[in-house]
Tab-separated table of C-alpha atoms in Angstrom:
chain	number	residue	atom	x	y	z
A	1	MET	CA	-24.780	232.724	27.636
A	2	ASP	CA	-22.684	232.370	24.497
A	3	LYS	CA	-24.852	232.038	21.394
A	4	ASN	CA	-21.824	230.933	19.353
A	5	GLN	CA	-21.632	227.575	21.112
A	6	VAL	CA	-23.637	224.414	20.751
A	7	HIS	CA	-24.493	222.824	24.072
A	8	ASP	CA	-24.529	219.079	24.596
A	9	VAL	CA	-27.764	217.553	25.886
A	10	ASP	CA	-26.130	215.036	28.197
A	11	ALA	CA	-26.859	213.638	31.658
A	12	ALA	CA	-24.967	216.395	33.445
A	13	MET	CA	-26.817	219.163	31.632
A	14	LEU	CA	-30.207	217.574	32.233
A	15	ALA	CA	-29.525	217.065	35.950
A	16	ALA	CA	-28.542	220.715	36.171
A	17	TRP	CA	-31.759	221.771	34.413
A	18	PRO	CA	-34.397	220.000	36.525
A	19	LEU	CA	-37.938	219.681	35.312
A	20	PRO	CA	-40.767	221.285	37.325
A	21	GLN	CA	-41.978	218.878	39.997
A	22	PRO	CA	-45.457	218.835	41.550
A	23	GLY	CA	-45.684	219.085	45.304
A	24	THR	CA	-46.241	215.899	47.298
A	25	GLY	CA	-49.792	217.024	48.020
A	26	GLY	CA	-50.547	217.988	44.433
A	27	ASP	CA	-53.384	216.593	42.370
A	28	LYS	CA	-53.598	215.795	38.661
A	29	GLU	CA	-54.338	219.431	37.795
A	30	MET	CA	-51.034	220.495	39.343
A	31	ARG	CA	-49.204	217.963	37.165
A	32	GLY	CA	-50.507	219.677	34.037
A	33	HIS	CA	-53.324	219.182	31.540
A	34	ILE	CA	-52.521	218.472	27.877
A	35	LEU	CA	-54.844	218.593	24.887
A	36	ILE	CA	-53.758	216.514	21.892
A	37	ILE	CA	-55.435	217.140	18.534
A	38	GLY	CA	-54.866	214.667	15.724
A	39	GLY	CA	-55.604	211.266	14.288
A	40	SER	CA	-57.519	210.279	11.174
A	41	ARG	CA	-59.398	207.317	9.727
A	42	GLU	CA	-56.193	205.748	8.466
A	43	MET	CA	-53.898	206.779	11.341
A	44	PRO	CA	-55.738	206.697	14.671
A	45	GLY	CA	-52.750	204.981	16.253
A	46	ALA	CA	-50.574	208.075	16.001
A	47	ILE	CA	-52.631	210.024	18.526
A	48	ILE	CA	-52.736	207.008	20.856
A	49	LEU	CA	-48.937	206.815	20.776
A	50	ALA	CA	-48.575	210.530	21.456
A	51	ALA	CA	-51.172	210.523	24.218
A	52	THR	CA	-49.581	207.565	26.002
A	53	ALA	CA	-46.186	209.242	25.838
A	54	ALA	CA	-47.555	212.501	27.266
A	55	LEU	CA	-48.864	210.678	30.327
A	56	ARG	CA	-45.648	208.684	30.712
A	57	ALA	CA	-43.760	211.992	30.679
A	58	GLY	CA	-45.702	213.006	33.770
A	59	ALA	CA	-48.678	215.031	32.582
A	60	GLY	CA	-51.564	214.596	35.003
A	61	LYS	CA	-54.605	215.105	32.792
A	62	LEU	CA	-55.276	214.281	29.158
A	63	THR	CA	-57.871	215.395	26.655
A	64	ILE	CA	-57.835	214.069	23.087
A	65	ALA	CA	-59.628	215.628	20.140
A	66	THR	CA	-59.803	213.365	17.092
A	67	GLY	CA	-62.049	212.506	14.190
A	68	ALA	CA	-65.544	211.394	15.096
A	69	SER	CA	-65.035	208.293	12.961
A	70	VAL	CA	-62.282	206.997	15.273
A	71	ALA	CA	-63.132	208.722	18.559
A	72	GLN	CA	-64.674	205.636	20.147
A	73	LEU	CA	-61.707	203.490	19.148
A	74	VAL	CA	-59.318	206.024	20.647
A	75	ALA	CA	-61.392	206.286	23.834
A	76	LEU	CA	-61.243	202.523	24.322
A	77	ALA	CA	-57.473	202.541	23.770
A	78	MET	CA	-56.969	205.487	26.162
A	79	PRO	CA	-59.288	205.022	29.155
A	80	GLU	CA	-57.308	207.700	31.008
A	81	ALA	CA	-58.458	210.413	28.573
A	82	ARG	CA	-61.477	212.489	27.797
A	83	VAL	CA	-62.013	212.044	24.051
A	84	ILE	CA	-63.811	214.601	21.873
A	85	GLY	CA	-65.060	213.615	18.413
A	86	LEU	CA	-64.562	216.279	15.712
A	87	THR	CA	-66.453	216.638	12.432
A	88	GLU	CA	-64.338	215.462	9.481
A	89	HIS	CA	-64.107	216.300	5.802
A	90	ASP	CA	-63.923	213.568	3.161
A	91	THR	CA	-60.205	214.373	2.992
A	92	ASP	CA	-59.731	213.344	6.658
A	93	GLY	CA	-59.239	216.957	7.716
A	94	PHE	CA	-61.216	218.470	10.580
A	95	SER	CA	-63.985	220.975	9.960
A	96	LEU	CA	-63.637	224.463	11.426
A	97	ASP	CA	-66.689	223.527	13.499
A	98	ALA	CA	-64.057	221.940	15.762
A	99	VAL	CA	-63.109	225.397	17.041
A	100	ALA	CA	-66.368	225.706	18.985
A	101	SER	CA	-65.554	222.478	20.853
A	102	LEU	CA	-61.902	223.303	21.437
A	103	ASP	CA	-62.047	227.013	22.264
A	104	PRO	CA	-63.341	226.593	25.870
A	105	LEU	CA	-60.472	224.188	26.613
A	106	ALA	CA	-57.887	226.947	26.179
A	107	ASP	CA	-58.591	228.159	29.728
A	108	ARG	CA	-58.263	224.665	31.191
A	109	VAL	CA	-55.143	223.197	29.580
A	110	ASN	CA	-51.453	223.943	30.009
A	111	ALA	CA	-50.221	222.663	26.657
A	112	VAL	CA	-51.586	221.637	23.259
A	113	LEU	CA	-50.034	219.185	20.798
A	114	ILE	CA	-51.395	219.298	17.243
A	115	GLY	CA	-50.502	217.029	14.374
A	116	PRO	CA	-49.968	213.312	15.088
A	117	GLY	CA	-51.909	211.282	12.544
A	118	MET	CA	-53.426	214.275	10.737
A	119	ARG	CA	-53.586	214.111	6.938
A	120	ASP	CA	-55.205	217.148	5.293
A	121	GLU	CA	-52.560	219.875	5.174
A	122	ALA	CA	-54.825	222.787	4.184
A	123	SER	CA	-57.624	221.944	6.649
A	124	THR	CA	-55.098	221.427	9.417
A	125	ALA	CA	-53.539	224.833	8.735
A	126	ARG	CA	-56.936	226.530	8.863
A	127	LEU	CA	-57.689	224.882	12.196
A	128	VAL	CA	-54.331	225.845	13.684
A	129	HIS	CA	-54.742	229.468	12.566
A	130	ALA	CA	-58.231	229.554	14.054
A	131	LEU	CA	-56.923	228.267	17.405
A	132	LEU	CA	-53.691	230.281	17.630
A	133	PRO	CA	-55.156	233.615	18.880
A	134	ARG	CA	-57.040	231.843	21.654
A	135	LEU	CA	-53.983	229.855	22.734
A	136	VAL	CA	-51.879	233.011	22.776
A	137	GLU	CA	-54.517	234.809	24.835
A	138	ALA	CA	-54.602	231.960	27.368
A	139	ASP	CA	-50.789	231.600	27.392
A	140	VAL	CA	-50.955	227.912	26.465
A	141	GLY	CA	-47.813	226.143	25.271
A	142	LEU	CA	-48.029	224.665	21.777
A	143	VAL	CA	-46.249	221.810	19.993
A	144	LEU	CA	-46.715	221.438	16.229
A	145	ASP	CA	-45.850	218.057	14.773
A	146	ALA	CA	-46.206	216.305	11.427
A	147	CYS	CA	-48.923	217.809	9.216
A	148	ALA	CA	-49.561	220.696	11.625
A	149	MET	CA	-46.126	222.173	10.915
A	150	ASP	CA	-47.302	222.958	7.394
A	151	VAL	CA	-49.232	225.876	8.881
A	152	ARG	CA	-46.211	227.949	7.875
A	153	LEU	CA	-46.877	227.151	4.231
A	154	HIS	CA	-50.503	228.276	4.492
A	155	PRO	CA	-50.593	231.755	6.079
A	156	PRO	CA	-53.953	233.058	7.314
A	157	GLU	CA	-56.062	235.110	4.907
A	158	HIS	CA	-55.194	238.416	6.584
A	159	TRP	CA	-51.433	237.825	6.393
A	160	PRO	CA	-49.601	240.459	4.242
A	161	ALA	CA	-48.699	239.108	0.815
A	162	GLY	CA	-45.060	238.104	0.495
A	163	LYS	CA	-44.392	238.336	4.234
A	164	PRO	CA	-43.099	235.071	5.813
A	165	MET	CA	-45.336	233.777	8.561
A	166	ARG	CA	-44.010	234.183	12.114
A	167	PHE	CA	-45.638	232.974	15.311
A	168	GLU	CA	-46.702	235.615	17.805
A	169	ARG	CA	-45.298	233.618	20.724
A	170	PRO	CA	-42.771	230.765	20.594
A	171	VAL	CA	-44.022	227.315	19.677
A	172	ILE	CA	-42.198	223.975	19.426
A	173	MET	CA	-41.807	222.292	16.044
A	174	THR	CA	-40.421	218.769	15.567
A	175	PRO	CA	-39.397	218.200	11.927
A	176	HIS	CA	-37.164	215.469	10.572
A	177	CYS	CA	-34.893	216.409	7.657
A	178	GLY	CA	-37.515	215.595	5.023
A	179	GLU	CA	-40.129	217.740	6.709
A	180	MET	CA	-37.600	220.564	7.167
A	181	ALA	CA	-36.801	220.406	3.456
A	182	HIS	CA	-40.530	220.674	2.706
A	183	LEU	CA	-40.907	223.673	5.027
A	184	THR	CA	-37.832	225.551	3.848
A	185	GLY	CA	-37.197	224.503	0.260
A	186	ILE	CA	-33.638	223.503	1.174
A	187	ASP	CA	-32.371	220.189	-0.151
A	188	LYS	CA	-32.914	217.348	2.304
A	189	ASP	CA	-29.332	216.081	1.974
A	190	CYS	CA	-27.986	219.547	2.676
A	191	ILE	CA	-30.045	219.764	5.870
A	192	ALA	CA	-28.996	216.285	6.981
A	193	GLY	CA	-25.315	217.115	6.427
A	194	LEU	CA	-25.366	220.586	8.021
A	195	PRO	CA	-28.484	220.919	10.177
A	196	ASP	CA	-27.306	223.709	12.499
A	197	GLY	CA	-27.745	226.597	10.084
A	198	PRO	CA	-31.261	225.721	8.867
A	199	ALA	CA	-32.432	225.009	12.416
A	200	LEU	CA	-31.097	228.314	13.756
A	201	ALA	CA	-32.521	230.314	10.837
A	202	ALA	CA	-35.933	228.700	11.197
A	203	ALA	CA	-36.005	229.243	14.960
A	204	ARG	CA	-35.164	232.912	14.517
A	205	ASP	CA	-37.436	233.590	11.550
A	206	TRP	CA	-40.437	231.552	12.702
A	207	ASN	CA	-40.183	232.348	16.447
A	208	ALA	CA	-40.085	228.638	17.254
A	209	VAL	CA	-38.011	226.126	19.156
A	210	ILE	CA	-36.953	223.724	16.408
A	211	ALA	CA	-36.099	220.115	17.280
A	212	LEU	CA	-34.574	218.972	13.986
A	213	LYS	CA	-34.499	215.197	14.305
A	214	GLY	CA	-31.730	212.893	13.118
A	215	ALA	CA	-28.899	210.709	14.383
A	216	ARG	CA	-27.584	214.045	15.652
A	217	THR	CA	-30.646	216.021	16.706
A	218	VAL	CA	-30.246	219.782	17.052
A	219	ILE	CA	-32.558	221.980	19.094
A	220	ALA	CA	-32.533	225.668	18.200
A	221	ALA	CA	-34.199	228.507	20.115
A	222	PRO	CA	-35.360	231.858	18.688
A	223	ASP	CA	-32.619	233.703	20.632
A	224	GLY	CA	-29.907	231.738	18.796
A	225	THR	CA	-29.112	229.182	21.478
A	226	LEU	CA	-28.328	225.765	20.012
A	227	TRP	CA	-28.248	222.353	21.668
A	228	GLN	CA	-27.288	218.985	20.229
A	229	HIS	CA	-28.028	215.408	21.161
A	230	GLU	CA	-25.836	212.823	19.533
A	231	GLY	CA	-27.252	209.312	19.661
A	232	ALA	CA	-25.290	206.102	19.510
A	233	GLY	CA	-26.534	205.265	16.019
A	234	ASN	CA	-29.705	203.605	17.284
A	235	ILE	CA	-31.409	202.871	13.965
A	236	GLY	CA	-34.242	201.194	15.883
A	237	LEU	CA	-35.761	204.623	16.518
A	238	ALA	CA	-36.263	205.086	12.783
A	239	SER	CA	-39.619	203.334	12.709
A	240	SER	CA	-43.299	204.128	12.270
A	241	GLY	CA	-44.753	206.002	15.222
A	242	SER	CA	-41.443	206.982	16.811
A	243	GLY	CA	-41.936	210.669	16.026
A	244	ASP	CA	-45.446	210.604	17.510
A	245	VAL	CA	-43.960	209.308	20.765
A	246	LEU	CA	-41.356	212.081	20.814
A	247	ALA	CA	-44.007	214.738	20.213
A	248	GLY	CA	-46.083	213.296	23.047
A	249	ILE	CA	-43.143	213.311	25.465
A	250	ILE	CA	-42.358	216.939	24.615
A	251	GLY	CA	-46.015	217.914	24.994
A	252	GLY	CA	-46.286	216.173	28.338
A	253	LEU	CA	-43.213	217.969	29.659
A	254	LEU	CA	-44.538	221.301	28.409
A	255	ALA	CA	-47.826	220.655	30.202
A	256	ARG	CA	-45.875	220.014	33.422
A	257	GLY	CA	-44.474	223.542	33.228
A	258	ALA	CA	-41.186	223.100	31.383
A	259	THR	CA	-40.164	225.896	29.061
A	260	GLU	CA	-40.270	225.265	25.331
A	261	ALA	CA	-36.501	224.794	25.080
A	262	GLN	CA	-36.375	222.609	28.206
A	263	ALA	CA	-39.255	220.414	27.023
A	264	ALA	CA	-37.598	219.923	23.641
A	265	CYS	CA	-34.162	219.092	25.066
A	266	TRP	CA	-35.453	216.742	27.730
A	267	GLY	CA	-37.910	215.159	25.286
A	268	VAL	CA	-35.210	214.403	22.731
A	269	ALA	CA	-32.953	212.913	25.414
A	270	LEU	CA	-35.708	210.762	26.953
A	271	HIS	CA	-36.799	209.467	23.559
A	272	ALA	CA	-33.247	208.537	22.561
A	273	ARG	CA	-32.462	206.845	25.847
A	274	ALA	CA	-35.748	204.921	25.747
A	275	GLY	CA	-34.613	203.523	22.409
A	276	ASP	CA	-31.223	202.619	23.863
A	277	ARG	CA	-32.836	200.704	26.721
A	278	LEU	CA	-35.046	198.739	24.338
A	279	ALA	CA	-32.125	198.035	22.011
A	280	GLU	CA	-30.175	196.561	24.914
A	281	ARG	CA	-33.026	194.210	25.852
A	282	LEU	CA	-34.586	193.369	22.508
A	283	GLY	CA	-31.947	194.098	19.892
A	284	THR	CA	-31.286	197.125	17.722
A	285	LEU	CA	-34.026	196.334	15.217
A	286	GLY	CA	-37.585	195.256	15.802
A	287	TYR	CA	-38.705	197.010	18.953
A	288	LEU	CA	-41.879	199.023	18.513
A	289	ALA	CA	-42.661	202.699	18.948
A	290	ARG	CA	-45.459	201.764	21.332
A	291	GLU	CA	-42.820	200.300	23.697
A	292	LEU	CA	-40.810	203.516	24.029
A	293	ALA	CA	-43.159	205.377	26.384
A	294	ALA	CA	-42.991	202.730	29.109
A	295	GLU	CA	-39.262	203.423	29.480
A	296	VAL	CA	-39.756	207.130	30.180
A	297	PRO	CA	-40.771	207.194	33.876
A	298	VAL	CA	-37.637	205.452	35.138
A	299	LEU	CA	-35.495	207.600	32.845
A	300	LEU	CA	-37.063	210.708	34.323
A	301	GLU	CA	-35.954	209.525	37.752
A	302	GLN	CA	-32.436	208.603	36.609
A	303	LEU	CA	-31.746	211.774	34.621
A	304	GLY	CA	-33.148	214.064	37.299
A	305	GLN	CA	-31.198	212.665	40.241
A	306	LYS	CA	-31.526	214.948	43.217
A	307	ASP	CA	-27.899	214.566	44.243
A	308	LYS	CA	-26.805	216.398	41.101
A	309	PRO	CA	-26.098	220.128	41.304
A	310	THR	CA	-29.159	222.244	40.567
A	311	VAL	CA	-28.773	225.568	38.770
A	312	ASN	CA	-31.203	227.772	36.911
A	313	ASP	CA	-28.983	228.248	33.887
A	314	PRO	CA	-28.203	225.046	31.978
A	315	MET	CA	-25.510	226.889	30.093
A	316	SER	CA	-23.340	226.965	33.204
A	317	VAL	CA	-22.661	223.236	32.739
A	318	ALA	CA	-19.202	222.488	31.437
A	319	GLY	CA	-18.609	220.534	28.279
A	320	ASP	CA	-19.803	222.890	25.554
A	321	VAL	CA	-18.605	222.211	22.050
A	322	HIS	CA	-17.839	225.091	19.700
A	323	LEU	CA	-19.741	225.214	16.447
A	324	GLY	CA	-17.775	223.649	13.640
A	325	SER	CA	-15.528	221.683	15.963
């Protein structure tokens, strides 16, 4: 596998990198269990968008942990889920008391998504740090989105002074250019113009699969592998809630057993193509983030056609583009 190439996330590559499929006799546990932590008084909808997308991506079981103030609302909106109400601070962050409720779930879930709709950066970082050792111990996949990505800016108390924070096992992070600028200190316009370098450096230094979102989204792995997905300029995806849907799709795929890199690549492609389908029917502008998830099941069937060649290494697919070309 050549680390000096950027690999196109196109239909041929996805068909050659099939997602894990449950057996015909499998139950919901075999399809994967995802825990989504997020939401707040002002943004309960974000976790609903992410949770819906995770189920549409094929996850079989869903648990949501959100603020007690909105838990009943979320439960009514998501009858498919178990909903846990967490104690909140006045700042909309979750109390560390939440760890007692969430810790036992580590042995029951396959993936965790943290971040959609969360608001208190410092409280969120403390919660993530408190959960990380348990998730590592249980070998649970983790997606950090939105406010939860700021965990890198708030190292745990025991972390050596001056040492950049690095995750013990790979996680998935889903920043747009503004969030990446916040996390790295690099100018937003510089990242938007040349995203490959910052994405690769972050993936290596943070031990994370980075899905750096934009019209051209790049996905970088800690080993230096880089993928790209170039959209057709679908500005309709640039709307409130769209990122929550993407995070939910990626989390759902991770729960199904996809690797971090596979979940990120497939998630980006499904999200973009869902937008394309809505743009064709409704127009480029004006479709809603909540409508994206319903497009995902048929796209999963189309992009994973069984008559395509199946290989274990997606890098064997032709059509790679050299960096800088």
